[in-house]
Amino acid sequence: MLPYLLRRIGMAALVVFVAVSVNFMIPRLMPGDAVEQQLSAISAAGGQVGDIQAAAAALRERYGLDRPLLTQYLDYLGHAARLDLGVSIAHYPERVAEGVLASLPWTIGLLGTATLISFVVGTMLGGMLAWPGAPRALKVVALPLVVLSAVPYFMLGVVLLAIFGLAWPVLPVAGGFPFGHVPQADLQTTGLILYHAILPAASIVLASLGTWAVAMRGMLVGVLGEDHIMLAEAKGLSPRRIFFAYGMRNALLPQLTQLALKLGLLVSGAILVEVIFAYPGIGYRLYLAIGQKDLFVIQGIVLLLSISIALVMLLLDLLYPLIDPRVTTRQA
Amino acid sequence: MREVLHRILRERLLLLGLGLLLFLALLSALAPLIVDTSLAEIGSSRPRRPPGGAHPLGTDTQGRDVFASLLLAVPQTMKIGLLAGLIGLGVGGLLGLLAGWFRGLTDAVIRTAADVMMTIPAIAVLVLVATSVRTMTVTLMAVIVAGLSWMIPTRAVRAQVLSLRERSWVDVARLNGVGGFELVMREILPNLAPYLAASFVIAVAGAMLATVGLEALGLGPQNELTLGMMIYWAQYSGAILRGMWWWWVPPVVALALIFVGLLAASTGMDRLVNSRLRAEG
């Protein structure tokens, strides 16, 4: 048990370390004075720079370009550890961490709910497809979903937006809640937030359901051919019990591994859906920051994304031995 | 050899996928014969024309003919995917071969590196690199995306080499005095071919997905025509809510066809490789 835990925690730490280092290095590997390039690019684009002198000073101090590289790096690590991500260039002097953390709940809410729905429904659908007595209609439903799973989420989002925002305008197509509405902790706001999340969530769910269904079907077909299923049949257990307790349960384990492996892809996909629907989460903020060439915001979001994915994967890794005790003794 | 060909022909999904991709590639290769490609230049036609007459798919806000743009964009998009897939396959295949052959420390280092890079969301690193680049081009895009498409080939090849090196024919060759490099080239590499082909398709699909993502964020090649950039400009100009469907539907459909083709090809390839496995026992 302990070696497994240590290995997993070590891995997560390594991922975070590499993510922070990549974040530090890439902008420095590029030729030219980063500060001047930044500010001239913003003013050329007609961006709101505010007090240029103050922004430049803040930038240079942040980069610490006059000091040795190693000192800069150690400083950077220290700042990152305290979640001090610097200040926004486009909205000086807003702190990056504040802005990014404010949009985090939107992304977690949207992505978490959509992923959960699509994982559960997709897994059940895949399970039913492997069921020998499955109705034929199920296959007819499944095929378009499998085809959709090949397409990036945001492209489906574009199509849904055109249908429900233009051709048959019944659903809101932009934002997380109505423009001008002050969000409060009441039922009306919750309802409005859910109402606005329908289309972005539907894009993610429809485009990812097929992936889970295909994976689950493949896994279950394999499990149903194994010896312990035959034994269960020989014991005279009901087909229903065999299917759920002996088949589904064993096929669920690799399915969870799939979830952990696809986490990065899921997040990347969901971020782009936010861009299409101007949803006030991390992805839309990233899109805006790229448009404004706001390097520190971009870096902050990149760092936050890498770290949160590493943490969620660690969580899944720690949950795994509770479901399947064998993993702690198996060699990786 | 004939048997292998026969088996490939029997895998209808694979043929469907490859056929679809080939059709799109051919269509765009013949673009100069079908349409006047100079119509894809900015200001070559009246802007915002709906489909009809001289413009079968209308024109965009900058006066580009959408049909001509589409035919020119397809090969560019495919070029990014293929180039990135090739680089990813080359680097990943080599690393996987090294890891599986030498095992021990080499394997541990390569495997950990691949696992770490797979955990960090590709889009995050790509965004960082793409923002730091001054002018983006199609080739540069492919190189950047390739930097994150070597992990899956690495893992696939490593796993196969680990299993292949224990096979009896490798032992026979080894006992006959064939050693090191020659053994890998003659006994291992030919048997890796189907796995390399399968991971190539996966790498291409992954690279295209990453490319389209970067383009949707506005980090694509601004001065060149790709399907992703067409969608970006359409979205940027509000084409969707302005009802200019002829601008954004064609690139979305073309990209969807490419992705469906890749999915069909990789599913078919997977079946082919695994049926081979079963036949070998």
XYZ file of C-alpha atoms in Angstrom:
613
model
C 0.000 0.000 0.000
C 2.604 2.540 1.082
C 4.912 2.188 -1.951
C 1.888 2.661 -4.198
C 0.853 5.831 -2.386
C 4.382 7.207 -2.417
C 4.780 6.481 -6.111
C 1.508 8.227 -6.946
C 2.218 11.258 -4.787
C 5.735 11.468 -6.200
C 4.331 11.379 -9.711
C 1.873 14.186 -8.977
C 4.655 16.264 -7.424
C 6.807 15.687 -10.497
C 3.980 16.768 -12.793
C 3.443 19.972 -10.832
C 7.187 20.657 -10.822
C 7.498 20.140 -14.586
C 4.421 22.292 -15.225
C 5.841 25.146 -13.130
C 9.254 24.849 -14.811
C 7.800 24.799 -18.316
C 5.796 27.844 -17.376
C 8.987 29.549 -16.268
C 11.158 28.559 -19.188
C 9.117 28.911 -22.356
C 8.631 32.705 -22.305
C 12.338 33.106 -21.438
C 13.512 30.941 -24.312
C 12.006 33.358 -26.794
C 14.309 36.036 -28.234
C 13.913 39.751 -27.488
C 13.037 41.842 -24.462
C 9.830 40.338 -23.193
C 8.704 43.487 -21.392
C 9.101 45.861 -24.299
C 7.616 43.339 -26.666
C 4.619 42.935 -24.394
C 3.930 46.618 -23.911
C 4.496 47.587 -27.534
C 2.270 44.754 -28.673
C -0.493 45.934 -26.362
C -0.243 49.586 -27.319
C -0.036 48.629 -31.001
C -3.228 46.679 -30.575
C -4.792 49.743 -28.957
C -5.176 47.950 -25.667
C -5.776 49.675 -22.358
C -2.380 49.720 -20.719
C -3.103 52.224 -17.951
C 0.049 53.725 -16.410
C 2.767 52.440 -18.759
C 5.675 53.255 -16.458
C 4.107 51.446 -13.524
C 3.183 48.468 -15.675
C 6.718 48.247 -17.106
C 8.242 48.483 -13.638
C 5.924 45.793 -12.345
C 6.766 43.615 -15.310
C 10.535 44.003 -14.964
C 10.400 43.366 -11.273
C 8.246 40.321 -11.957
C 10.671 39.007 -14.534
C 13.685 40.109 -12.431
C 15.603 40.257 -15.685
C 18.711 41.795 -14.091
C 19.278 38.872 -11.750
C 20.875 35.467 -12.423
C 18.593 32.861 -13.987
C 18.784 30.511 -11.007
C 17.657 33.251 -8.607
C 14.818 34.096 -10.962
C 13.791 30.465 -11.069
C 13.841 30.004 -7.288
C 11.875 33.233 -6.920
C 9.369 31.997 -9.428
C 8.947 28.711 -7.573
C 8.367 30.639 -4.333
C 5.790 32.907 -5.941
C 4.011 29.976 -7.543
C 3.881 28.103 -4.246
C 2.085 31.072 -2.684
C -0.231 31.342 -5.696
C 1.241 34.781 -6.374
C 0.845 34.852 -10.131
C 1.634 38.520 -10.662
C -0.539 41.253 -12.105
C -2.594 41.424 -15.245
C -1.001 43.545 -17.961
C -4.231 44.419 -19.703
C -6.091 45.190 -16.478
C -3.229 46.531 -14.364
C -3.184 46.361 -11.319
C -5.669 43.463 -11.037
C -3.979 40.425 -9.526
C -3.937 37.378 -11.792
C -4.773 34.892 -9.058
C -7.940 36.762 -8.080
C -9.316 36.973 -11.584
C -8.484 33.390 -12.422
C -9.855 31.992 -9.182
C -13.082 33.957 -9.709
C -13.737 32.151 -12.987
C -12.747 28.751 -11.648
C -16.145 27.842 -10.086
C -17.867 28.349 -13.462
C -15.524 25.920 -15.178
C -15.648 23.349 -12.388
C -19.435 23.538 -12.305
C -19.897 23.202 -16.053
C -17.147 20.683 -16.717
C -17.808 18.623 -13.597
C -21.546 18.298 -14.160
C -21.233 17.644 -17.891
C -18.488 15.061 -17.421
C -20.402 13.293 -14.674
C -23.575 13.098 -16.768
C -21.758 11.938 -19.867
C -19.638 9.396 -17.950
C -22.622 7.835 -16.154
C -25.012 7.854 -19.119
C -22.301 6.797 -21.573
C -21.145 3.940 -19.357
C -24.713 2.690 -18.922
C -25.355 2.989 -22.632
C -22.184 1.047 -23.405
C -23.171 -1.567 -20.847
C -26.590 -1.975 -22.400
C -25.054 -2.283 -25.874
C -23.008 -5.255 -24.663
C -26.101 -6.842 -23.106
C -27.124 -9.749 -25.366
C -30.824 -8.933 -25.038
C -30.424 -5.243 -25.863
C -33.203 -3.790 -28.046
C -32.172 -2.957 -31.598
C -33.378 0.610 -31.179
C -30.476 1.162 -28.791
C -27.946 0.633 -31.557
C -29.766 3.156 -33.713
C -29.446 5.713 -30.906
C -25.823 4.839 -30.223
C -24.440 5.165 -33.752
C -24.827 8.946 -34.178
C -23.404 9.434 -30.677
C -20.327 7.401 -31.592
C -19.881 9.459 -34.753
C -20.271 12.695 -32.755
C -17.555 11.568 -30.360
C -15.014 12.031 -33.173
C -15.768 15.739 -33.429
C -14.298 18.387 -31.085
C -16.845 19.537 -28.486
C -16.722 23.137 -29.529
C -17.654 22.360 -33.121
C -20.803 20.707 -31.886
C -21.272 23.815 -29.734
C -21.169 26.011 -32.831
C -23.885 23.906 -34.463
C -26.077 23.878 -31.332
C -25.617 27.619 -31.014
C -26.791 28.156 -34.576
C -29.815 25.917 -34.081
C -31.000 27.072 -30.637
C -29.768 30.626 -30.797
C -30.784 31.524 -34.312
C -32.962 29.067 -36.190
C -35.138 28.303 -33.168
C -34.132 30.772 -30.459
C -35.250 29.135 -27.224
C -32.039 28.944 -25.194
C -29.518 31.594 -24.128
C -26.363 31.393 -26.241
C -23.881 33.523 -24.301
C -22.725 34.166 -20.744
C -23.272 32.370 -17.475
C -26.296 34.407 -16.390
C -28.355 37.236 -17.954
C -26.468 40.425 -18.691
C -27.234 43.033 -16.044
C -28.584 40.518 -13.568
C -26.898 40.694 -10.181
C -26.198 37.131 -9.057
C -27.562 36.363 -5.613
C -27.699 33.191 -3.600
C -31.335 32.485 -4.342
C -33.418 30.046 -6.338
C -33.951 32.413 -9.247
C -30.235 32.897 -9.832
C -29.617 29.159 -9.594
C -32.318 28.567 -12.162
C -30.896 31.201 -14.497
C -27.402 29.759 -14.161
C -28.661 26.284 -14.998
C -30.671 27.696 -17.903
C -27.547 29.318 -19.328
C -25.504 26.173 -18.839
C -27.827 23.977 -20.911
C -26.248 24.546 -24.307
C -22.561 24.431 -23.299
C -23.202 21.374 -21.144
C -25.176 19.686 -23.923
C -22.267 20.208 -26.337
C -19.859 18.492 -23.962
C -22.237 15.657 -23.052
C -23.341 14.854 -26.615
C -19.790 14.969 -27.947
C -18.275 12.763 -25.249
C -21.043 10.220 -24.531
C -19.982 8.007 -27.436
C -16.409 7.687 -26.189
C -17.553 6.246 -22.853
C -20.134 3.986 -24.485
C -17.598 2.487 -26.906
C -15.004 1.952 -24.183
C -17.514 0.364 -21.808
C -18.968 -1.903 -24.493
C -15.530 -3.158 -25.493
C -14.542 -3.785 -21.890
C -17.788 -5.548 -21.004
C -17.690 -7.849 -24.023
C -14.275 -8.971 -22.834
C -15.372 -9.437 -19.222
C -18.487 -11.406 -20.208
C -16.278 -13.952 -21.943
C -14.261 -14.717 -18.822
C -14.354 -17.824 -16.676
C -15.936 -16.321 -13.588
C -18.997 -15.375 -15.661
C -19.326 -18.970 -16.786
C -19.035 -20.105 -13.188
C -21.775 -17.682 -12.179
C -23.966 -19.036 -14.972
C -23.253 -22.587 -13.830
C -24.294 -21.624 -10.313
C -27.654 -20.666 -11.756
C -27.528 -16.971 -10.859
C -30.058 -14.757 -12.586
C -28.801 -13.168 -15.830
C -29.546 -9.745 -14.387
C -27.345 -10.384 -11.361
C -24.554 -11.818 -13.495
C -24.678 -8.822 -15.793
C -24.614 -6.138 -13.110
C -22.708 -7.666 -10.199
C -20.221 -9.747 -12.179
C -19.981 -7.988 -15.546
C -20.580 -4.265 -15.096
C -18.710 -4.090 -11.837
C -15.537 -5.563 -13.267
C -15.704 -3.510 -16.434
C -16.108 -0.294 -14.430
C -12.538 -0.371 -13.138
C -10.779 0.163 -16.474
C -13.463 2.708 -17.288
C -12.344 4.778 -14.289
C -8.752 4.538 -15.506
C -9.970 5.890 -18.826
C -11.540 8.816 -17.011
C -8.211 9.641 -15.358
C -6.316 9.327 -18.640
C -8.752 11.482 -20.594
C -8.953 14.243 -17.999
C -6.538 16.495 -19.863
C -8.432 16.065 -23.121
C -11.763 16.704 -21.394
C -10.534 19.944 -19.873
C -9.001 21.116 -23.155
C -12.245 20.371 -24.949
C -14.445 22.087 -22.381
C -12.296 25.216 -22.407
C -13.061 25.730 -26.086
C -16.784 25.249 -25.498
C -16.598 28.186 -23.071
C -15.074 30.313 -25.819
C -17.950 29.596 -28.194
C -20.616 30.379 -25.586
C -18.716 33.268 -23.926
C -19.133 31.313 -20.698
C -17.410 33.161 -17.824
C -15.003 30.320 -16.934
C -11.276 29.719 -17.254
C -11.435 28.981 -20.974
C -13.126 32.218 -21.942
C -10.730 34.154 -19.733
C -7.838 32.433 -21.479
C -9.311 33.381 -24.852
C -9.625 37.020 -23.780
C -6.093 37.028 -22.326
C -4.685 35.644 -25.578
C -6.482 38.375 -27.507
C -4.968 41.000 -25.186
C -1.560 39.269 -25.103
C -1.822 39.296 -21.310
C 1.088 36.934 -20.661
C 0.795 36.640 -16.877
C -2.891 35.757 -17.049
C -2.123 33.140 -19.711
C 0.703 31.724 -17.589
C -1.466 31.724 -14.488
C -4.272 29.831 -16.221
C -1.848 27.337 -17.750
C -0.301 26.710 -14.341
C -3.646 26.404 -12.605
C -4.913 23.959 -15.228
C -1.857 21.708 -14.994
C -1.889 21.679 -11.202
C -5.598 21.009 -10.861
C -5.443 18.148 -13.350
C -2.491 16.641 -11.493
C -4.437 16.884 -8.230
C -7.613 15.339 -9.643
C -5.584 12.484 -11.105
C -3.910 11.945 -7.763
C -7.351 11.829 -6.162
C -8.512 9.216 -8.668
C -5.302 7.245 -8.074
C -5.920 7.304 -4.326
C -9.546 6.199 -4.768
C -8.575 3.362 -7.048
C -7.188 0.941 -4.411
C -10.447 1.308 -2.466
C -12.321 -0.079 -5.459
C -9.706 -2.583 -6.580
C -7.254 -3.720 -3.869
C -5.090 -5.467 -6.487
C -3.628 -2.249 -7.886
C -1.448 -1.620 -4.852
C 0.410 -4.892 -5.301
C 0.628 -4.811 -9.088
C 3.775 -3.449 -10.686
C 3.192 -0.364 -12.794
C 1.838 -10.492 -48.017
C -1.317 -11.271 -50.003
C -2.929 -12.506 -46.856
C -2.169 -9.255 -45.067
C -3.664 -7.307 -47.950
C -6.706 -9.513 -47.870
C -7.188 -8.885 -44.178
C -6.852 -5.137 -44.650
C -9.497 -5.250 -47.390
C -11.853 -7.096 -45.075
C -11.739 -4.348 -42.438
C -14.510 -2.163 -43.866
C -14.287 0.520 -41.215
C -10.603 1.065 -41.992
C -11.340 1.317 -45.713
C -14.206 3.717 -45.081
C -12.008 5.995 -42.982
C -9.031 5.950 -45.335
C -11.357 6.366 -48.317
C -12.982 9.420 -46.789
C -9.621 11.026 -46.061
C -8.300 10.183 -49.497
C -11.402 11.652 -51.129
C -10.947 14.945 -49.270
C -7.239 15.006 -50.115
C -7.920 14.343 -53.800
C -10.645 16.960 -53.932
C -8.321 19.602 -52.577
C -5.408 18.434 -54.743
C -7.613 19.040 -57.756
C -8.677 22.451 -56.409
C -6.952 24.482 -59.165
C -8.971 22.582 -61.781
C -12.301 23.010 -60.003
C -12.160 26.614 -58.938
C -10.178 29.802 -59.531
C -7.918 29.736 -56.455
C -7.208 33.467 -56.614
C -10.796 33.923 -55.398
C -9.562 32.843 -51.947
C -7.598 36.074 -51.620
C -8.881 38.915 -49.492
C -10.952 41.398 -51.463
C -11.211 39.277 -54.580
C -15.008 39.347 -54.555
C -17.879 41.323 -53.067
C -18.049 40.529 -49.337
C -20.952 38.855 -47.488
C -22.631 37.351 -50.553
C -24.928 34.392 -49.885
C -24.338 31.268 -52.001
C -25.318 31.398 -55.633
C -24.082 32.358 -59.089
C -20.322 32.699 -59.261
C -19.922 31.764 -55.590
C -21.372 28.305 -54.855
C -20.763 28.814 -51.113
C -20.943 32.598 -50.954
C -18.235 34.969 -49.709
C -17.015 36.033 -46.247
C -16.763 39.524 -44.742
C -13.346 40.064 -46.318
C -14.494 39.206 -49.810
C -13.042 35.721 -50.024
C -14.895 33.021 -51.918
C -15.763 30.383 -49.295
C -15.634 27.416 -51.697
C -12.152 28.334 -52.972
C -10.968 28.991 -49.391
C -12.326 25.645 -48.284
C -10.507 23.716 -51.006
C -7.248 25.493 -50.162
C -7.708 25.041 -46.409
C -8.241 21.268 -46.419
C -4.682 20.337 -47.539
C -3.165 22.869 -45.123
C -5.064 21.349 -42.201
C -4.131 17.842 -43.311
C -0.511 18.919 -43.699
C -0.364 20.011 -40.046
C -1.888 16.725 -38.904
C 0.328 14.508 -41.066
C 3.545 16.396 -40.340
C 2.901 16.469 -36.588
C 1.848 12.824 -36.671
C 5.024 11.827 -38.533
C 7.316 13.708 -36.163
C 5.428 12.348 -33.166
C 5.602 8.819 -34.532
C 9.328 9.101 -35.325
C 10.316 10.496 -31.952
C 7.844 8.356 -30.012
C 8.725 5.174 -31.903
C 12.427 5.677 -31.270
C 11.906 6.415 -27.567
C 9.582 3.422 -27.195
C 12.111 1.179 -28.933
C 14.894 2.390 -26.632
C 12.754 1.983 -23.514
C 11.549 -1.474 -24.432
C 14.915 -2.732 -25.634
C 17.244 -1.459 -22.916
C 14.718 -1.576 -20.070
C 16.043 -0.622 -16.628
C 16.978 3.008 -16.100
C 16.410 4.053 -19.738
C 12.910 2.666 -19.556
C 12.181 4.305 -16.208
C 13.279 7.739 -17.442
C 11.433 7.560 -20.762
C 8.286 6.110 -19.221
C 8.140 8.718 -16.479
C 8.721 11.523 -18.984
C 5.889 10.229 -21.185
C 3.550 9.855 -18.194
C 4.296 13.341 -16.910
C 3.771 14.912 -20.314
C 0.509 13.033 -20.741
C -0.786 14.436 -17.472
C -0.081 18.069 -18.275
C -2.960 19.196 -20.500
C -1.560 19.597 -24.011
C -3.536 22.733 -24.701
C -1.881 24.481 -21.746
C 1.675 23.930 -22.988
C 0.692 24.628 -26.581
C -0.961 27.905 -25.633
C 2.196 28.961 -23.842
C 4.454 28.132 -26.793
C 2.082 29.557 -29.386
C 1.743 32.870 -27.504
C 5.503 33.231 -27.343
C 5.948 32.795 -31.094
C 5.922 35.985 -33.172
C 4.385 34.809 -36.426
C 2.674 31.480 -36.695
C 2.902 29.455 -39.884
C 1.414 26.120 -40.861
C 4.791 24.342 -40.610
C 5.629 25.894 -37.249
C 2.199 24.912 -35.998
C 2.888 21.301 -36.973
C 6.242 21.300 -35.177
C 4.748 22.783 -32.001
C 1.868 20.315 -31.949
C 4.272 17.446 -32.683
C 6.094 18.302 -29.459
C 3.133 16.795 -27.629
C 2.196 13.883 -29.859
C 5.067 11.494 -29.119
C 3.740 10.039 -25.850
C 1.123 7.638 -27.207
C 3.482 6.126 -29.835
C 6.149 5.843 -27.149
C 3.906 3.839 -24.847
C 2.447 1.659 -27.603
C 5.848 0.788 -29.094
C 7.459 0.219 -25.696
C 4.775 -2.260 -24.673
C 5.146 -4.158 -27.941
C 8.946 -4.257 -27.834
C 8.802 -5.585 -24.272
C 6.608 -8.437 -25.459
C 8.359 -9.034 -28.802
C 11.843 -9.348 -27.336
C 10.754 -12.424 -25.402
C 9.388 -14.254 -28.471
C 11.051 -17.460 -29.551
C 12.148 -16.263 -32.982
C 14.062 -13.427 -31.355
C 15.774 -16.013 -29.149
C 16.639 -18.085 -32.205
C 18.178 -15.082 -33.927
C 20.059 -14.215 -30.763
C 21.435 -17.754 -30.466
C 22.524 -17.526 -34.107
C 24.779 -14.695 -33.104
C 22.692 -11.789 -34.423
C 23.211 -9.039 -31.907
C 22.183 -5.562 -30.856
C 21.276 -3.164 -33.623
C 20.877 -5.791 -36.332
C 18.546 -7.841 -34.159
C 16.311 -4.837 -33.560
C 16.252 -3.901 -37.236
C 15.620 -7.391 -38.582
C 13.531 -9.122 -35.952
C 11.734 -6.443 -33.960
C 11.037 -3.538 -36.306
C 9.148 -5.461 -39.037
C 6.820 -6.882 -36.395
C 6.133 -3.423 -35.055
C 4.731 -2.170 -38.371
C 1.020 -2.643 -37.565
C 1.418 -0.968 -34.166
C 3.316 1.900 -35.735
C 0.539 2.323 -38.295
C -2.114 2.288 -35.570
C -0.333 4.819 -33.394
C 0.328 7.008 -36.427
C -3.412 7.403 -37.015
C -3.964 8.154 -33.318
C -1.111 10.670 -33.337
C -2.505 12.423 -36.419
C -5.979 12.630 -34.873
C -4.551 13.988 -31.616
C -2.423 16.533 -33.457
C -5.390 17.738 -35.495
C -7.511 18.049 -32.371
C -4.815 20.118 -30.670
C -4.363 22.256 -33.795
C -8.046 23.021 -34.125
C -8.154 23.887 -30.430
C -5.274 26.344 -30.728
C -6.841 27.868 -33.818
C -10.175 28.325 -32.055
C -8.343 30.247 -29.327
C -6.879 32.564 -31.967
C -3.355 31.148 -31.867
C -3.356 29.668 -35.358
C -1.517 30.890 -38.461
C -3.204 34.275 -38.916
C -2.100 34.780 -42.516
C -2.768 31.312 -43.835
C -5.905 29.385 -44.676
C -6.753 26.351 -42.582
C -10.142 24.927 -41.654
C -9.661 25.889 -38.020
C -8.757 29.462 -38.958
C -11.848 29.692 -41.178
C -13.995 28.730 -38.190
C -12.077 31.167 -35.983
C -12.569 34.096 -38.347
C -16.233 33.226 -38.824
C -16.747 33.077 -35.062
C -14.629 36.221 -34.563
C -16.793 38.146 -37.035
C -20.012 36.889 -35.476
C -20.948 34.948 -38.618
C -22.994 32.474 -36.627
C -25.392 34.947 -35.041
C -25.474 37.074 -38.197
C -26.900 34.089 -40.033
C -23.967 33.731 -42.445
C -24.213 29.959 -42.283
C -22.460 29.498 -45.626
C -19.252 30.777 -44.040
C -18.991 28.504 -41.003
C -20.922 25.371 -42.015
C -18.508 24.249 -44.799
C -15.325 24.236 -42.664
C -17.205 22.611 -39.753
C -18.512 19.871 -42.048
C -15.090 19.358 -43.661
C -13.375 19.101 -40.268
C -16.077 16.771 -38.979
C -15.566 14.529 -42.033
C -11.809 14.470 -41.410
C -12.282 13.569 -37.743
C -14.872 10.897 -38.517
C -12.520 9.489 -41.169
C -9.691 9.373 -38.642
C -11.903 7.702 -36.023
C -13.074 5.075 -38.505
C -9.511 4.469 -39.679
C -8.130 4.125 -36.155
C -10.981 1.852 -34.988
C -10.492 -0.311 -38.079
C -6.741 -0.324 -37.599
C -7.184 -1.325 -33.979
C -9.373 -4.274 -34.980
C -6.885 -5.318 -37.632
C -3.960 -5.225 -35.217
C -5.856 -7.085 -32.523
C -7.194 -9.783 -34.862
C -3.563 -10.317 -35.888
C -2.714 -10.667 -32.231
C -5.438 -13.236 -31.730
C -4.350 -15.198 -34.796
C -0.788 -15.328 -33.506
C -2.028 -16.461 -30.107
